[in-house]
Amino acid sequence: MQPDLAALVGSRICHDLISPIGAIGNGVELLALTSGNTAPEMSLINDSVENANARIRLFRIAFGAATDSQRISSTEIRSILAAISQGARNTFHWDIQGDQQRRCVRSALLVLLCFETALPIGGDVVIKQVGDAWLFDARAKRVNFDADLWNSITDPKTNLVHTAAQVQFALLPTALAEADRQLSFSAGDTMLNAQF
């Protein structure tokens, strides 16, 4: 079996970026402690570093390589999603308990990235597990649902050409197949639901 080069590249990029971003965060914290500077500019830099760190951690799981045996704790996912939700348009609530198979978590995070594209002014997204099913429920003032884009997940043979901003839609069918899952979804003016 050939390695997934795109996933390996994603893993490598995220691995190489996480340390310098963490170092910047530590430097900002040290500056604030030693100088006593609590100016809004320092807070803005710190918030930006924390968000970048969380995004890199999310991308490492969503776009990186995953094997059958790897598991991820719910604590780690909640930490990532809480940092991403801080001051952002979307708020994510991970209501799944315990360690989960990385392939399922990878698929779930790709679904969340798809949700972000459909919630242009933000929304509240809850992720929970009922039995073996993972459920995604979004409520928003407005949902911008692109049927062709979403249908490319369930029918990857379509000739839709994805942009860089839509790469999660292109990657999700393969991730779902690796996790032995199938996605279904529905949308309205103010709601978006999915499950696998």
GROMACS .gro file of C-alpha atoms in nm:
model
  196
    1MET     CA    1   0.000   0.000   0.000
    2GLN     CA    2   0.137   0.341  -0.102
    3PRO     CA    3   0.172   0.599   0.177
    4ASP     CA    4  -0.066   0.897   0.173
    5LEU     CA    5   0.188   1.161   0.073
    6ALA     CA    6  -0.052   1.453   0.125
    7ALA     CA    7  -0.120   1.338   0.483
    8LEU     CA    8   0.251   1.289   0.549
    9VAL     CA    9   0.324   1.640   0.417
   10GLY     CA   10   0.047   1.779   0.638
   11SER     CA   11   0.192   1.599   0.941
   12ARG     CA   12   0.543   1.725   0.866
   13ILE     CA   13   0.439   2.089   0.818
   14CYS     CA   14   0.234   2.091   1.139
   15HIS     CA   15   0.511   1.914   1.333
   16ASP     CA   16   0.769   2.169   1.218
   17LEU     CA   17   0.546   2.471   1.293
   18ILE     CA   18   0.414   2.373   1.636
   19SER     CA   19   0.747   2.427   1.818
   20PRO     CA   20   0.823   2.779   1.691
   21ILE     CA   21   0.464   2.891   1.749
   22GLY     CA   22   0.483   2.754   2.105
   23ALA     CA   23   0.816   2.934   2.154
   24ILE     CA   24   0.661   3.264   2.041
   25GLY     CA   25   0.380   3.212   2.293
   26ASN     CA   26   0.629   3.141   2.570
   27GLY     CA   27   0.829   3.451   2.471
   28VAL     CA   28   0.522   3.675   2.483
   29GLU     CA   29   0.429   3.533   2.824
   30LEU     CA   30   0.782   3.589   2.954
   31LEU     CA   31   0.784   3.948   2.823
   32ALA     CA   32   0.457   4.019   2.998
   33LEU     CA   33   0.585   3.872   3.326
   34THR     CA   34   0.922   4.049   3.327
   35SER     CA   35   0.803   4.387   3.204
   36GLY     CA   36   0.465   4.388   3.374
   37ASN     CA   37   0.324   4.495   3.039
   38THR     CA   38  -0.045   4.412   3.022
   39ALA     CA   39  -0.118   4.640   2.727
   40PRO     CA   40  -0.394   4.537   2.486
   41GLU     CA   41  -0.126   4.480   2.221
   42MET     CA   42   0.036   4.204   2.430
   43SER     CA   43  -0.303   4.046   2.487
   44LEU     CA   44  -0.378   4.056   2.113
   45ILE     CA   45  -0.043   3.892   2.030
   46ASN     CA   46  -0.097   3.626   2.297
   47ASP     CA   47  -0.451   3.549   2.175
   48SER     CA   48  -0.326   3.523   1.816
   49VAL     CA   49  -0.046   3.286   1.914
   50GLU     CA   50  -0.287   3.066   2.111
   51ASN     CA   51  -0.528   3.054   1.817
   52ALA     CA   52  -0.247   2.971   1.572
   53ASN     CA   53  -0.122   2.698   1.805
   54ALA     CA   54  -0.472   2.546   1.829
   55ARG     CA   55  -0.521   2.565   1.451
   56ILE     CA   56  -0.191   2.387   1.388
   57ARG     CA   57  -0.289   2.115   1.637
   58LEU     CA   58  -0.627   2.079   1.464
   59PHE     CA   59  -0.466   2.068   1.118
   60ARG     CA   60  -0.215   1.808   1.237
   61ILE     CA   61  -0.502   1.573   1.324
   62ALA     CA   62  -0.734   1.666   1.034
   63PHE     CA   63  -0.474   1.672   0.756
   64GLY     CA   64  -0.207   1.445   0.902
   65ALA     CA   65  -0.153   1.071   0.872
   66ALA     CA   66  -0.358   0.836   1.091
   67THR     CA   67  -0.327   0.465   1.163
   68ASP     CA   68  -0.572   0.207   1.298
   69SER     CA   69  -0.408   0.191   1.641
   70GLN     CA   70  -0.379   0.564   1.715
   71ARG     CA   71  -0.619   0.718   1.965
   72ILE     CA   72  -0.680   1.078   2.077
   73SER     CA   73  -0.819   1.191   2.410
   74SER     CA   74  -1.136   1.396   2.433
   75THR     CA   75  -0.945   1.630   2.665
   76GLU     CA   76  -0.703   1.717   2.384
   77ILE     CA   77  -0.984   1.777   2.132
   78ARG     CA   78  -1.178   1.993   2.380
   79SER     CA   79  -0.862   2.196   2.446
   80ILE     CA   80  -0.808   2.256   2.073
   81LEU     CA   81  -1.173   2.348   2.004
   82ALA     CA   82  -1.196   2.576   2.310
   83ALA     CA   83  -0.889   2.770   2.192
   84ILE     CA   84  -1.027   2.796   1.838
   85SER     CA   85  -1.367   2.910   1.968
   86GLN     CA   86  -1.210   3.186   2.181
   87GLY     CA   87  -1.316   3.516   2.022
   88ALA     CA   88  -1.410   3.341   1.696
   89ARG     CA   89  -1.731   3.335   1.496
   90ASN     CA   90  -1.796   2.967   1.568
   91THR     CA   91  -1.824   2.792   1.903
   92PHE     CA   92  -1.756   2.418   1.911
   93HIS     CA   93  -1.880   2.185   2.188
   94TRP     CA   94  -1.717   1.839   2.194
   95ASP     CA   95  -1.961   1.623   2.393
   96ILE     CA   96  -1.784   1.293   2.321
   97GLN     CA   97  -1.624   1.115   2.616
   98GLY     CA   98  -1.305   0.914   2.640
   99ASP     CA   99  -1.028   0.834   2.396
  100GLN     CA  100  -1.137   0.790   2.035
  101GLN     CA  101  -0.985   0.632   1.728
  102ARG     CA  102  -0.776   0.893   1.550
  103ARG     CA  103  -0.934   0.810   1.213
  104CYS     CA  104  -1.281   0.895   1.346
  105VAL     CA  105  -1.152   1.214   1.510
  106ARG     CA  106  -0.977   1.308   1.184
  107SER     CA  107  -1.306   1.267   0.996
  108ALA     CA  108  -1.491   1.466   1.264
  109LEU     CA  109  -1.248   1.758   1.244
  110LEU     CA  110  -1.274   1.762   0.864
  111VAL     CA  111  -1.654   1.777   0.903
  112LEU     CA  112  -1.610   2.074   1.139
  113LEU     CA  113  -1.391   2.249   0.881
  114CYS     CA  114  -1.668   2.188   0.626
  115PHE     CA  115  -1.918   2.336   0.871
  116GLU     CA  116  -1.704   2.650   0.902
  117THR     CA  117  -1.748   2.719   0.530
  118ALA     CA  118  -2.126   2.697   0.567
  119LEU     CA  119  -2.145   2.934   0.866
  120PRO     CA  120  -2.028   3.270   0.725
  121ILE     CA  121  -2.132   3.474   1.028
  122GLY     CA  122  -2.072   3.201   1.282
  123GLY     CA  123  -2.276   2.954   1.476
  124ASP     CA  124  -2.291   2.710   1.763
  125VAL     CA  125  -2.179   2.355   1.677
  126VAL     CA  126  -2.229   2.050   1.902
  127ILE     CA  127  -2.056   1.718   1.837
  128LYS     CA  128  -2.187   1.415   2.027
  129GLN     CA  129  -2.197   1.039   2.005
  130VAL     CA  130  -2.514   0.830   2.026
  131GLY     CA  131  -2.430   0.462   2.019
  132ASP     CA  132  -2.185   0.420   1.734
  133ALA     CA  133  -2.305   0.732   1.547
  134TRP     CA  134  -2.128   1.068   1.562
  135LEU     CA  135  -2.375   1.359   1.535
  136PHE     CA  136  -2.294   1.718   1.432
  137ASP     CA  137  -2.554   1.988   1.497
  138ALA     CA  138  -2.505   2.354   1.402
  139ARG     CA  139  -2.736   2.644   1.476
  140ALA     CA  140  -2.667   2.983   1.320
  141LYS     CA  141  -2.837   3.303   1.210
  142ARG     CA  142  -2.751   3.207   0.852
  143VAL     CA  143  -2.635   2.888   0.682
  144ASN     CA  144  -2.472   2.917   0.341
  145PHE     CA  145  -2.514   2.563   0.207
  146ASP     CA  146  -2.342   2.485  -0.125
  147ALA     CA  147  -2.516   2.164  -0.235
  148ASP     CA  148  -2.260   2.081  -0.508
  149LEU     CA  149  -1.974   2.114  -0.260
  150TRP     CA  150  -2.142   1.899   0.004
  151ASN     CA  151  -2.256   1.641  -0.250
  152SER     CA  152  -1.892   1.600  -0.356
  153ILE     CA  153  -1.838   1.431  -0.017
  154THR     CA  154  -2.090   1.155  -0.079
  155ASP     CA  155  -2.021   1.133  -0.453
  156PRO     CA  156  -1.646   1.193  -0.497
  157LYS     CA  157  -1.669   1.099  -0.866
  158THR     CA  158  -1.823   1.437  -0.945
  159ASN     CA  159  -1.610   1.667  -1.156
  160LEU     CA  160  -1.614   1.944  -0.896
  161VAL     CA  161  -1.276   2.117  -0.874
  162HIS     CA  162  -1.202   2.213  -0.515
  163THR     CA  163  -1.016   2.531  -0.423
  164ALA     CA  164  -0.755   2.546  -0.146
  165ALA     CA  165  -1.023   2.679   0.090
  166GLN     CA  166  -1.233   2.369   0.014
  167VAL     CA  167  -0.962   2.104   0.054
  168GLN     CA  168  -1.145   1.954   0.354
  169PHE     CA  169  -1.431   1.855   0.121
  170ALA     CA  170  -1.186   1.677  -0.111
  171LEU     CA  171  -1.011   1.493   0.176
  172LEU     CA  172  -1.321   1.391   0.371
  173PRO     CA  173  -1.437   1.099   0.147
  174THR     CA  174  -1.102   0.922   0.185
  175ALA     CA  175  -1.090   0.991   0.560
  176LEU     CA  176  -1.442   0.854   0.603
  177ALA     CA  177  -1.356   0.542   0.401
  178GLU     CA  178  -1.047   0.482   0.619
  179ALA     CA  179  -1.266   0.514   0.930
  180ASP     CA  180  -1.528   0.285   0.770
  181ARG     CA  181  -1.793   0.556   0.797
  182GLN     CA  182  -2.048   0.720   0.565
  183LEU     CA  183  -2.167   1.078   0.602
  184SER     CA  184  -2.522   1.203   0.574
  185PHE     CA  185  -2.623   1.566   0.612
  186SER     CA  186  -2.914   1.808   0.593
  187ALA     CA  187  -2.938   2.186   0.595
  188GLY     CA  188  -3.186   2.466   0.638
  189ASP     CA  189  -3.169   2.844   0.662
  190THR     CA  190  -3.043   2.839   1.022
  191MET     CA  191  -2.937   2.477   1.083
  192LEU     CA  192  -2.688   2.226   0.950
  193ASN     CA  193  -2.675   1.864   1.063
  194ALA     CA  194  -2.450   1.575   0.974
  195GLN     CA  195  -2.375   1.229   1.104
  196PHE     CA  196  -2.148   0.937   1.035
   0.00000   0.00000   0.00000
